[in-house]
Coordinates of C-alpha atoms in Angstrom, one line a residue:
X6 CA 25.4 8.8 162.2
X7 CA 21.9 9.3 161.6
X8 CA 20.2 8.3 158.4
X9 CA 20.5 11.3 156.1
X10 CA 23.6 12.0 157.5
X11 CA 24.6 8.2 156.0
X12 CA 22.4 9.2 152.7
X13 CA 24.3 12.8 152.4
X14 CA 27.6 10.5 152.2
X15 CA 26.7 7.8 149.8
X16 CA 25.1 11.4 147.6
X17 CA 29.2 12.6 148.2
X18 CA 30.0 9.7 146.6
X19 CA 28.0 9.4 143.7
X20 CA 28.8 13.2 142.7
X21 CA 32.7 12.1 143.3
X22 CA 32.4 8.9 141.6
X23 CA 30.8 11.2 138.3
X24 CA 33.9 13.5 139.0
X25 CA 36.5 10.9 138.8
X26 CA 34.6 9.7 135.2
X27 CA 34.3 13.3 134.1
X28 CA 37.6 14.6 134.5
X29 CA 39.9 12.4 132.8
X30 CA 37.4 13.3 129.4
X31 CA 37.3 17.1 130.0
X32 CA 41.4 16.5 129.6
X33 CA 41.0 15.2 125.9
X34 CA 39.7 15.3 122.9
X35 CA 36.1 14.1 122.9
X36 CA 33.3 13.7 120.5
X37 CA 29.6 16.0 120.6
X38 CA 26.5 14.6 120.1
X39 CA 23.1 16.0 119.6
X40 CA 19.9 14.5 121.4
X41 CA 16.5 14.5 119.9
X42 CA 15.9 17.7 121.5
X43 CA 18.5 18.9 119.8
X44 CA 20.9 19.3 123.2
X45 CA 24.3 18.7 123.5
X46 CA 25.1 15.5 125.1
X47 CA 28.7 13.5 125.5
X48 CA 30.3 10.0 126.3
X49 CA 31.0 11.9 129.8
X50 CA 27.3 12.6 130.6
X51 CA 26.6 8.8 129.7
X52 CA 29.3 7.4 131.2
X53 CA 28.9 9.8 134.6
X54 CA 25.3 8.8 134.8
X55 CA 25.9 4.9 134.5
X56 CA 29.0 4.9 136.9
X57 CA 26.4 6.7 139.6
X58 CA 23.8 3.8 138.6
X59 CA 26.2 1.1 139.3
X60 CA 26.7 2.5 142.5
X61 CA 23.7 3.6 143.7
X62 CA 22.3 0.0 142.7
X63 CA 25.0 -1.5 145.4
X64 CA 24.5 1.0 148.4
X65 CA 20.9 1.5 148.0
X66 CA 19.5 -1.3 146.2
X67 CA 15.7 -0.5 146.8
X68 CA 15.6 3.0 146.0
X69 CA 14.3 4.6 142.3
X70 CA 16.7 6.3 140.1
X71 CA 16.0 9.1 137.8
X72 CA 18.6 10.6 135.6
X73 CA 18.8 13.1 132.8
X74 CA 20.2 10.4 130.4
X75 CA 18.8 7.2 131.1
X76 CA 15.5 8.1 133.0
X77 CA 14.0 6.5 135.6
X78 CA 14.6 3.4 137.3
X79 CA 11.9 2.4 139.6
X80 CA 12.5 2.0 142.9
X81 CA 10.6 1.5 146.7
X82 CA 7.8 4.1 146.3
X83 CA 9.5 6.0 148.6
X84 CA 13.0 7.0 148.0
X85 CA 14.5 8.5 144.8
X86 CA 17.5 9.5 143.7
X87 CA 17.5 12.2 140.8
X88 CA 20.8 13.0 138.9
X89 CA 22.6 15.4 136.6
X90 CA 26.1 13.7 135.4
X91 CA 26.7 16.9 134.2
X92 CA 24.3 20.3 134.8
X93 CA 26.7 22.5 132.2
X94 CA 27.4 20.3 129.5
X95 CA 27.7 23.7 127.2
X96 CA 30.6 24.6 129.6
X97 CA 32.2 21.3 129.7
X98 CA 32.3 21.2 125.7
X99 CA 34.0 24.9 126.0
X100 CA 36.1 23.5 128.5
X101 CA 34.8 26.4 131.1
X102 CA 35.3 25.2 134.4
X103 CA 31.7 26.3 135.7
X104 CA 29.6 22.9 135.2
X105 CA 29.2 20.2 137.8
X106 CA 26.7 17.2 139.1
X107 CA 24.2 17.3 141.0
X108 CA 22.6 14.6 142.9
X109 CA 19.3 15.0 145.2
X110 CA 17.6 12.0 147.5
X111 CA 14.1 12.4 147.3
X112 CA 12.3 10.7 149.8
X113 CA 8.0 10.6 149.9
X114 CA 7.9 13.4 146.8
X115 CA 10.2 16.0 148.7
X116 CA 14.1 16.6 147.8
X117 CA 15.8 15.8 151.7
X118 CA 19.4 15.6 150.5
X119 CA 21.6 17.7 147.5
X120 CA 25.2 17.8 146.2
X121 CA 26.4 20.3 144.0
X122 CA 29.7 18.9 142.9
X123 CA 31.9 21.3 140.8
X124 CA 34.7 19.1 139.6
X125 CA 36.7 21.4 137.7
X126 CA 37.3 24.3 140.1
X127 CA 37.5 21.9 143.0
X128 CA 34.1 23.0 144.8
X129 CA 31.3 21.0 146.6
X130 CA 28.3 22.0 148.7
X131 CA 26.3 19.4 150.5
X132 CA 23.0 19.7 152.4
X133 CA 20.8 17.7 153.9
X134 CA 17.3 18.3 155.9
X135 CA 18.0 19.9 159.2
X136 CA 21.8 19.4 159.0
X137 CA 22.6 22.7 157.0
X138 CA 24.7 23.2 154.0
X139 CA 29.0 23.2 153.7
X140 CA 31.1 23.6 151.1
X141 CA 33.8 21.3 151.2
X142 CA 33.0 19.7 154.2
X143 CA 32.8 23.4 156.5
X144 CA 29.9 24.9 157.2
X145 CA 28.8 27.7 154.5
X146 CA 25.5 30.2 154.6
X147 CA 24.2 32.9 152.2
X148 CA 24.9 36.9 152.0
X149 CA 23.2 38.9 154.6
X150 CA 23.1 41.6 151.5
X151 CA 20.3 43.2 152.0
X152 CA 19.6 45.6 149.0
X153 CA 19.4 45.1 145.4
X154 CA 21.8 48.0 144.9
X155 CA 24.2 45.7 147.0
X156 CA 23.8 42.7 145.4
X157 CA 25.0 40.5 142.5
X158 CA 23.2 38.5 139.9
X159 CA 23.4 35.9 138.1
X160 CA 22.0 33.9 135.4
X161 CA 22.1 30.6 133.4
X162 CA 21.3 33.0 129.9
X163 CA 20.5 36.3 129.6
X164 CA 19.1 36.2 126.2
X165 CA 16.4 33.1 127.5
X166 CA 16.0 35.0 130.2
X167 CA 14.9 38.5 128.8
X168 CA 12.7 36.4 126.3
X169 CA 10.7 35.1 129.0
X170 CA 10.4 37.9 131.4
X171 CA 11.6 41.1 129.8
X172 CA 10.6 43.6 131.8
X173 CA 11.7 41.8 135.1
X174 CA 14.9 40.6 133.4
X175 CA 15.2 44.6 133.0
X176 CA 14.2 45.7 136.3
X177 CA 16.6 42.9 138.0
X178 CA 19.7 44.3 135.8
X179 CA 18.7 47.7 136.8
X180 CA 18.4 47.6 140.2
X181 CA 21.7 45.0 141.1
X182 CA 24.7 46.0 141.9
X183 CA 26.6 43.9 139.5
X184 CA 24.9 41.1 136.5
X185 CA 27.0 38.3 135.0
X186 CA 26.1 34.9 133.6
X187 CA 27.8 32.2 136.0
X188 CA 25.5 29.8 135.1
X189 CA 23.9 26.5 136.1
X190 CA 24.9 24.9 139.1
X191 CA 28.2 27.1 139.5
X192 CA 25.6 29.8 139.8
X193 CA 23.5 28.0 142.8
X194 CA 26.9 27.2 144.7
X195 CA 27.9 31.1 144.1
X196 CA 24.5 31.6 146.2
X197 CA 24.9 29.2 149.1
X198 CA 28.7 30.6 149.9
X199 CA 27.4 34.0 150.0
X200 CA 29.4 34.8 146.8
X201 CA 26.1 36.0 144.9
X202 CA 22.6 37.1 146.3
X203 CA 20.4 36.1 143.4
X204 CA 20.4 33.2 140.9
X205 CA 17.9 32.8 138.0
X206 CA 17.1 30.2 135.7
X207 CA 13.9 30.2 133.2
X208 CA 14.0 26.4 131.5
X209 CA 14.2 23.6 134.4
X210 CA 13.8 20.0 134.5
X211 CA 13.6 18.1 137.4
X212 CA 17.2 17.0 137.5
X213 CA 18.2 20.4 137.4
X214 CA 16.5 21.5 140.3
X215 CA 15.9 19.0 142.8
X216 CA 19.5 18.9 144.3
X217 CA 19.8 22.5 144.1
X218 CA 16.4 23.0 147.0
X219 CA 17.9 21.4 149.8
X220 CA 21.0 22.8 149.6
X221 CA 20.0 26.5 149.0
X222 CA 17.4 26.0 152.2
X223 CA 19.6 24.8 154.4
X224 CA 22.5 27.3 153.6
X225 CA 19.5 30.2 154.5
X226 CA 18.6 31.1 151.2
X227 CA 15.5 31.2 149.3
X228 CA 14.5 28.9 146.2
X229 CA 11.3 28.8 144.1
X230 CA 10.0 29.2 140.7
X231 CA 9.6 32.7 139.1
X232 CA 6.3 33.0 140.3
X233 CA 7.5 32.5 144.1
X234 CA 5.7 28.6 144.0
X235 CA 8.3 26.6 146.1
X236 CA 7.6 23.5 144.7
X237 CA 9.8 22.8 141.6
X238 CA 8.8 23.3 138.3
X239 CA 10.2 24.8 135.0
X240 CA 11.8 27.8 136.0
X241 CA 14.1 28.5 139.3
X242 CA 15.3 31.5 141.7
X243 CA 17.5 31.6 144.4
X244 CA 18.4 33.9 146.6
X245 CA 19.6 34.7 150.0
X246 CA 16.5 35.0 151.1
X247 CA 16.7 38.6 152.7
X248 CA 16.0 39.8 148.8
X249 CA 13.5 36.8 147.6
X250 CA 10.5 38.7 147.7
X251 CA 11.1 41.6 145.9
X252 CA 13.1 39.7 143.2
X253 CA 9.9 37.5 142.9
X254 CA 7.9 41.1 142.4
X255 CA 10.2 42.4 139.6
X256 CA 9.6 39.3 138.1
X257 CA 6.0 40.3 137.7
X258 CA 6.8 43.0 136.1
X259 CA 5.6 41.2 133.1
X260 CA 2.0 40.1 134.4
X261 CA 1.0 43.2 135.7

């Protein structure tokens, strides 16, 4: 087994190991609490994020960890692991199935592995550099859709996203075939199965993306910001590739 191969497992893991504390939670009753940001947060996404800690600290004792609730844990210089306990935590308090983890490996400033873990409806895609994506342990790709008119969209929020970019967030729902809100990760894994062509998101922080890059790459796809940057930052697209460039020009609609 080589080494990401081995790092892609422990990643398995981790996202299983936030499933098994997750789960049990979404069953019951459960308390909301609101962040300074104002955010939803709960004792799953705390209890998620330390469980992953606990093991990551045993399997990979030198490597950094950064997490959406507890921050960042400093690590070799070189290796990184960056998690979401929960990406969805709207969904989980609604009890809609469509939230998940995510876990990336970062390794010299660059994303290598990513798990998108969606406990509730029993889905996982995996990816690592060079290895490919699968979903559920069997190999999965994007759509080979290769018009707009063909396609299907999907978004975190509509209303966020027509704030930002109305005239593109027009043009898009104009030109797809079909637009519905599957959002947050659910969204990403709809894209790497070839169930969806395009997936936006305006408002992204690291732990959002990073897991999501590797595995929309290696299952052929496309994945950027708005503005067609491929490094991550504070907005994300993904597509099946065949349609990224033209969903990166409606975009612009706005700057032109």
């Amino acid at each position: 087994m080589s080494e990401l191969s081995a790092l892609l497992e422990i990643a398995l893991r981790a996202a299983a190991i936030a499933g098994e504390t997750i789960m049990p939670i979404y069953a019951s009753p459960f308390e909301v609490e609101r962040k300074a940001d104002r955010t939803p947060v709960t004792e799953a996404d705390r209890r998620a994020e330390l469980a992953m800690r606990e093991f990551f600290a045993r399997e990979t004792p030198g490597f950094g960890v950064l997490g959406e609730e507890y921050g960042e844990t400093p690590g070799d210089g070189r290796h990184r692991w960056i998690i979401d306990p929960i990406d969805g935590t709207k969904s989980f308090i609604h009890r809609v199935p469509l939230f998940g983890t995510l876990v990336a490996l970062e390794r010299d400033g660059e994303p290598v592995v990513g798990v998108i873990s969606c406990h509730a409806v029993g889905e996982t895609v995996a990816a690592a550099a060079g290895l490919g994506a699968r979903l559920n342990g069997e190999p999965c790709r994007v759509s080979r859709v290769a018009s707009l008119d063909d396609a299907t969209l999907t978004m975190t929020s509509f209303a966020r996203t027509a704030a930002r970019r109305p005239l593109g967030y027009r043009a898009l729902v104009e030109r797809c075939g079909l637009a519905r809100a599957w959002g947050d990760c659910y969204g990403y894994l709809m894209v790497a199965t070839g169930r969806a062509e395009i997936m936006l998101d305006p408002d992204m922080s690291i732990w959002d993306a990073a897991a999501l890059q590797p595995v929309i790459r290696e299952a052929g796809g496309g994945f950027s910001q708005w503005d067609g940057n491929p490094a991550l930052g504070d907005s994300a697209v993904a597509t099946n590739g065949l349609l990224h460039n033209e969903v990166i020009r409606l975009l612009a609609s706005d700057l032109a």
